[in-house]
Short mmCIF file of C-alpha atoms in Angstrom, two decimals:
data_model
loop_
_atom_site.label_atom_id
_atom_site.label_comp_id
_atom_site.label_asym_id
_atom_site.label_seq_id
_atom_site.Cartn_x
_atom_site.Cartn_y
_atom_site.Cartn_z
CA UNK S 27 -119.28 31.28 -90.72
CA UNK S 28 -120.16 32.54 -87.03
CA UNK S 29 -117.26 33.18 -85.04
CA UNK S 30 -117.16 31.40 -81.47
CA UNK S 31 -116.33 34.10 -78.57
CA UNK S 32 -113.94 31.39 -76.89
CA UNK S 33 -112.06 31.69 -79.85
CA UNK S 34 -110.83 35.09 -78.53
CA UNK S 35 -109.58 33.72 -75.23
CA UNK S 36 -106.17 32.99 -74.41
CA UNK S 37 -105.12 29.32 -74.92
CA UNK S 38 -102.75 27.50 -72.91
CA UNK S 39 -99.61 26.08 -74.58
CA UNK S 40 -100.13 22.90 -73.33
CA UNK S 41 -102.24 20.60 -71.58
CA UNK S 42 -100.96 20.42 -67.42
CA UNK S 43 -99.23 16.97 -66.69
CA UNK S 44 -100.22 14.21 -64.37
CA UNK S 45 -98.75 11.94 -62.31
CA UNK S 46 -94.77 11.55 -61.89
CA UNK S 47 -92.30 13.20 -65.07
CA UNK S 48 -89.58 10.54 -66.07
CA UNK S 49 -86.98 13.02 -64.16
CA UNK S 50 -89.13 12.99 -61.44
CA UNK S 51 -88.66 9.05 -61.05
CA UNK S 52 -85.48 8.75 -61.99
CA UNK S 53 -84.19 10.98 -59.46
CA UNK S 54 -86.55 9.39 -56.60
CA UNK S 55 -84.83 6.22 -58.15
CA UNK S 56 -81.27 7.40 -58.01
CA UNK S 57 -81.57 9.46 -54.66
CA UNK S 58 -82.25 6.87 -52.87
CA UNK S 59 -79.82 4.23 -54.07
CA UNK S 60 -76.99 7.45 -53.37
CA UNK S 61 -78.61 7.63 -49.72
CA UNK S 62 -78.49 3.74 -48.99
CA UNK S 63 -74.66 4.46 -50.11
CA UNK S 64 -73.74 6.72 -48.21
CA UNK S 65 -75.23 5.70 -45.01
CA UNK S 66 -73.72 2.39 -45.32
CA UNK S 67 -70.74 3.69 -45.44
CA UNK S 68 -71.04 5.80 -42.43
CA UNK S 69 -72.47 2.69 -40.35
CA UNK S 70 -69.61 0.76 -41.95
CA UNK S 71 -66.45 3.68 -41.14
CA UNK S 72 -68.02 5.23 -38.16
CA UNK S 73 -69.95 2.51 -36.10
CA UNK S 74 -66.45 0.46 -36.35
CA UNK S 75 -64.63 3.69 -35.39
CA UNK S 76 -66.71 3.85 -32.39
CA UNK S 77 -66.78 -0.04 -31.00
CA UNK S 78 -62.76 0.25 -31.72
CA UNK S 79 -62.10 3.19 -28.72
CA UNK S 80 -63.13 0.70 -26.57
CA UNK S 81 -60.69 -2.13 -26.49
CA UNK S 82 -61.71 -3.64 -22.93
CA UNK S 83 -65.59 -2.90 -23.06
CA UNK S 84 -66.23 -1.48 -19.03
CA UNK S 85 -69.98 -1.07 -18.26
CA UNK S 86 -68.47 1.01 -15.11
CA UNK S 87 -68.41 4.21 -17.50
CA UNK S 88 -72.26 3.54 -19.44
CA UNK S 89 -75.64 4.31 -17.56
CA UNK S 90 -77.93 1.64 -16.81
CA UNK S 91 -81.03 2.10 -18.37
CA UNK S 92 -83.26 -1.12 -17.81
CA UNK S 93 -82.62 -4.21 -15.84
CA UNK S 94 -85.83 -6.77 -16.53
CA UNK S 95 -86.72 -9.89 -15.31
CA UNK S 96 -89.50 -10.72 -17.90
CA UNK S 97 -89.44 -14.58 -19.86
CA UNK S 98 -90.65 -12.40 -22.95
CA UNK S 99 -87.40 -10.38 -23.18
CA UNK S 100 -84.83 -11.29 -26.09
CA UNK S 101 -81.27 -11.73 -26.62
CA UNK S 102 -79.50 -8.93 -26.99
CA UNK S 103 -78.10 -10.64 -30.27
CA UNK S 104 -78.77 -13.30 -32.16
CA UNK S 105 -77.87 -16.77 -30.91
CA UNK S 106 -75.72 -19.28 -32.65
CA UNK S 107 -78.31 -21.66 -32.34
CA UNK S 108 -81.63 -19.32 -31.76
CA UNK S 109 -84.09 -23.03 -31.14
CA UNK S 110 -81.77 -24.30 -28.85
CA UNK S 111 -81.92 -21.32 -26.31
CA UNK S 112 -84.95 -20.01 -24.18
CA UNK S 113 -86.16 -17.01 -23.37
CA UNK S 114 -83.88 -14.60 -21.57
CA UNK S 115 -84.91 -14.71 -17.46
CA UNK S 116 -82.77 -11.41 -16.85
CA UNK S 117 -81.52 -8.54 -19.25
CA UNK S 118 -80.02 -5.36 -18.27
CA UNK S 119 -79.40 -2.78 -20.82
CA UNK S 120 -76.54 0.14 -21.13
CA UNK S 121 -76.37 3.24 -22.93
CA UNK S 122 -73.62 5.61 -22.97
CA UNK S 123 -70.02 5.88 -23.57
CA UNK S 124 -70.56 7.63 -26.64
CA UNK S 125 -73.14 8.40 -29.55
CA UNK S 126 -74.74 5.19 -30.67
CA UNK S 127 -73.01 2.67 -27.86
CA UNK S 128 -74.74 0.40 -26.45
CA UNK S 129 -74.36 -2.52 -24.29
CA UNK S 130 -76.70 -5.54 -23.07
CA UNK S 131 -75.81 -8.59 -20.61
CA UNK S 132 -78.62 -11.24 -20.59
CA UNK S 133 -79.24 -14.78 -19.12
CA UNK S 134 -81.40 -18.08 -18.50
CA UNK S 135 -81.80 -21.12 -16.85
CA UNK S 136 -83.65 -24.23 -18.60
CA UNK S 137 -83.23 -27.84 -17.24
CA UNK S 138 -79.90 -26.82 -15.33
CA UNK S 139 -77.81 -25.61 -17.81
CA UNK S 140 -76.97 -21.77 -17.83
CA UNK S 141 -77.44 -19.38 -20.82
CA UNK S 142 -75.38 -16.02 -20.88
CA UNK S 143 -75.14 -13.44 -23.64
CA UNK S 144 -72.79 -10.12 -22.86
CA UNK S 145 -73.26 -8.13 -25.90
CA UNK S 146 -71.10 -4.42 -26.34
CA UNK S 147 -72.13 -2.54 -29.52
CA UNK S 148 -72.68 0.23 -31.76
CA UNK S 149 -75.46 1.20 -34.37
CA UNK S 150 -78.90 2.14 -33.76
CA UNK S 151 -81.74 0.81 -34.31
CA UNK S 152 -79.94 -2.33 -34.67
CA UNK S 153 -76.25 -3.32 -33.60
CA UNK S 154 -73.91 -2.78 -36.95
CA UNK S 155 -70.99 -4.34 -34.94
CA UNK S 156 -70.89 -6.21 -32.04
CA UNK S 157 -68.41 -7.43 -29.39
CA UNK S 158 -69.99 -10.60 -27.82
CA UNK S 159 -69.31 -13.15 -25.34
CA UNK S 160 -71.35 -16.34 -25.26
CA UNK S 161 -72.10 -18.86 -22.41
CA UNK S 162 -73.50 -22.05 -21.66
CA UNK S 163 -72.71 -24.39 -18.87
CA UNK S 164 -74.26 -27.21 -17.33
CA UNK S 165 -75.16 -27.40 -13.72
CA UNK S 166 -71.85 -29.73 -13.19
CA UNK S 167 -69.69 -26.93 -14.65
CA UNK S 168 -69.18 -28.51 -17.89
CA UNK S 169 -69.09 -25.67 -20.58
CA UNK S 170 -71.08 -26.65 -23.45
CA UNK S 171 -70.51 -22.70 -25.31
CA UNK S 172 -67.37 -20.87 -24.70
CA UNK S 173 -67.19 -17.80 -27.48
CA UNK S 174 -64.53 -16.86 -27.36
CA UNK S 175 -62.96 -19.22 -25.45
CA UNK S 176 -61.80 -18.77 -21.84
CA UNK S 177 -58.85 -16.29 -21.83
CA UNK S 178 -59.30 -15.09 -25.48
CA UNK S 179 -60.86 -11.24 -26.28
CA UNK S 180 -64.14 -11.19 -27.96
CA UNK S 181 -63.34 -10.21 -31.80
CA UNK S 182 -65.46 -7.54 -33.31
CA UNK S 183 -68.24 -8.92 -35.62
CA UNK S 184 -70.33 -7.11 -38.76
CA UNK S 185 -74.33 -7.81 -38.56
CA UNK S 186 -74.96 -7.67 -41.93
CA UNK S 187 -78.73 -7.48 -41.19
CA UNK S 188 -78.11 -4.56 -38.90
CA UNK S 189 -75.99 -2.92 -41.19
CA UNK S 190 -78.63 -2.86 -43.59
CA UNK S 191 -81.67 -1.99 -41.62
CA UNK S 192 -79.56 0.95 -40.13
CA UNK S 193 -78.68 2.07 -43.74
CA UNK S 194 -82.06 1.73 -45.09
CA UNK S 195 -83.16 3.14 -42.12
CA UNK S 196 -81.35 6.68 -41.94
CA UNK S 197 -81.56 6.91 -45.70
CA UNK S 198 -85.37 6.53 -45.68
CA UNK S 199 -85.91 9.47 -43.67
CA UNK S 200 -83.83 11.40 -45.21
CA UNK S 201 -84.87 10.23 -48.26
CA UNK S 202 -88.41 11.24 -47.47
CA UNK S 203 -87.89 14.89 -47.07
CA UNK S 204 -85.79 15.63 -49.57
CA UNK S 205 -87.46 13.45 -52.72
CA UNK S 206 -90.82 12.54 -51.81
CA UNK S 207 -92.05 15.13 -50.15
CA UNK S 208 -91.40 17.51 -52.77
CA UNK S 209 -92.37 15.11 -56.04
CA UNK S 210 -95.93 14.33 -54.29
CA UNK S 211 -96.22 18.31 -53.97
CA UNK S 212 -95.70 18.19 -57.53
CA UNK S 213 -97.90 15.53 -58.69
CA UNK S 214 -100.78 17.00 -56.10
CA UNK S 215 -100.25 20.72 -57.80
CA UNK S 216 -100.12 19.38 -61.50
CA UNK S 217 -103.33 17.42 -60.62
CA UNK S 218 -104.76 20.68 -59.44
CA UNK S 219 -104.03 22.47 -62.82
CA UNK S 220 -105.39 19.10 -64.60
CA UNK S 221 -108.34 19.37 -62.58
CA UNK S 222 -108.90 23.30 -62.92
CA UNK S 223 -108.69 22.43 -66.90
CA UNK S 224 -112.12 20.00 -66.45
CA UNK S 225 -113.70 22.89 -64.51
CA UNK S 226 -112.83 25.81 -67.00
CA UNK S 227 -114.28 23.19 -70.06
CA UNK S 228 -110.96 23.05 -71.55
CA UNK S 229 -110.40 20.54 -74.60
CA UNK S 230 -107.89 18.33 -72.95
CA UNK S 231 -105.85 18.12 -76.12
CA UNK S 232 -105.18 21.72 -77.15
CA UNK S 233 -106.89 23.82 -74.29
CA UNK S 234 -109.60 25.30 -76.45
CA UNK S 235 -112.52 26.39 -74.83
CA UNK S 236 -115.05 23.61 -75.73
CA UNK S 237 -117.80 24.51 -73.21
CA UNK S 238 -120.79 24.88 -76.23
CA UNK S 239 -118.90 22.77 -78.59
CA UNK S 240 -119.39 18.87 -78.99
CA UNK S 241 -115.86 18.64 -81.09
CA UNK S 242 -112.61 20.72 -80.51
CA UNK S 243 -112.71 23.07 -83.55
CA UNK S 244 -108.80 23.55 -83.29
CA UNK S 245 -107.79 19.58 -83.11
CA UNK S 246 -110.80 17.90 -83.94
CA UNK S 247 -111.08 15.77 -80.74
CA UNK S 248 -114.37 14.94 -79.13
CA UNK S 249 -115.77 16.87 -75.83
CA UNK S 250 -115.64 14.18 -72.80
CA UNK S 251 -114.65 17.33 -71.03
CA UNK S 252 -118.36 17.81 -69.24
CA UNK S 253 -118.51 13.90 -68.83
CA UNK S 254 -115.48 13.60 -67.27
CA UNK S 255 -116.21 15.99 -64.64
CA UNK S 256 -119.96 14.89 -63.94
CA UNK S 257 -117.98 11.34 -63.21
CA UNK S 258 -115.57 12.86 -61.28
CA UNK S 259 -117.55 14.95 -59.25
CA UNK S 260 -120.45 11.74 -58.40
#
C-alpha cells in the first residue's frame, strides 16, 4: 500500500475555531451588565453629591458659555406639558462650578403669555438630577405655572432617562475597550488560522494534509477543502 508523503507531516491537534467561544460571550454579556452597574451608581451617588453643595444655585460663580436667540433652541429640560409650550426665543447656557455642573435659563413668548425654564444640574450628556424652576404667566400677571411655588426652594429631581443614557453611555465606552476590542481581535486572528488551514489544504476535520486526496484517509471525511477556497477566493 503506497505511503502518502503528507502522512509524515506534523498534524495539528485540532481544527482553529471561528467566531465567538461561549466564554467569550458570556463575559461580553456579563461585562457589560457589571459596567451599566456601576456607572449607575456613580451617576446616582456622585451626580447627587454634586447638585447637593449647592443649596442656593448662583450663576454668579459658573461661566457663560452660550446665550442664543434662535426659535429652534430647546428647553433645557423637559416640560410638564412639552405640546403646550413653544419653542424657546432665548437660552443661555452655564458651565462651571464643578465637574459635570451645568446650568441653563430659557424663555418664550406665544400669544402673550410668558414661558420660563431655569434649570441647575449635574450629569453629562444628559442632566441625572435637576433643580428646576418653572414659569408661565399671562400678559395680565396671572400665573398659570408656578413650580415650585412662589417662596418655596426648587426640590432636587432624578431624570430617569438621563440617568440611564449617562450610564449606558460611560459604560459603553468603556465597555468597548476593554471587551470588544479584544474579542473581535480574537475572532479576526482565529479566522486567520481558519483561513491559513484552506490555504495549506488541510482536512478541516482532523488537519490531515488532503491536498492529492479526494477523502481524508485519517477520518474519512470528504475534501471540500479546494472548493471552499476557489468560492472564497471568487
Amino acid at each position: 500500500m503506497p505511503h502518502h508523503p503528507a502522512s509524515t507531516q506534523h498534524t495539528p491537534d485540532q481544527k482553529p475555531p471561528t467566531g465567538l467561544l461561549e466564554g467569550e460571550r458570556r463575559y461580553l454579556r456579563l461585562s457589560l451588565a457589571i459596567l451599566c452597574i456601576i456607572f449607575a451608581l456613580f451617576n446616582l451617588i456622585g451626580c447627587r453629591l454634586l447638585i447637593d453643595t449647592a443649596t442656593e444655585p448662583d450663576k454668579s460663580v459658573l461661566r457663560r458659555v452660550g446665550w442664543n436667540t434662535y426659535t429652534d433652541e430647546y428647553w433645557p429640560s423637559i416640560p410638564p406639558k412639552p405640546w403646550n409650550w413653544p419653542r424657546p426665543e432665548r437660552r443661555a447656557d452655564f458651565r462651571g462650578g464643578g465637574a459635570f455642573i451645568n446650568a441653563c435659563y430659557a424663555t418664550a413668548w406665544e400669544d402673550g403669555t410668558h414661558y420660563s425654564m431655569d434649570v441647575y444640574a449635574s450629569g453629562f450628556p444628559l442632566n441625572t438630577y435637576e433643580r428646576r424652576t418653572l414659569r408661565i404667566i399671562e400678559h395680565d400677571g396671572t400665573i398659570l405655572l408656578a413650580d415650585p411655588p412662589p417662596g418655596q426652594a426648587p426640590r432636587i429631581r432624578l431624570s430617569f432617562v438621563g440617568l440611564a443614557v449617562n450610564s449606558v453611555t460611560a459604560a459603553g465606552l468603556v465597555w468597548f475597550l476593554i471587551a470588544l476590542v479584544p474579542c473581535t481581535l480574537a475572532v479576526l486572528d482565529r479566522a486567520s488560522c481558519a483561513r491559513q488551514w484552506a490555504i495549506d489544504w488541510l482536512c478541516p476535520g482532523c488537519g490531515y494534509d488532503v491536498q492529492d486526496l479526494p477523502i481524508c484517509p485519517e477520518c474519512g471525511r470528504q475534501n471540500q477543502t479546494r472548493y471552499r477556497l476557489a468560492r472564497d477566493l471568487t
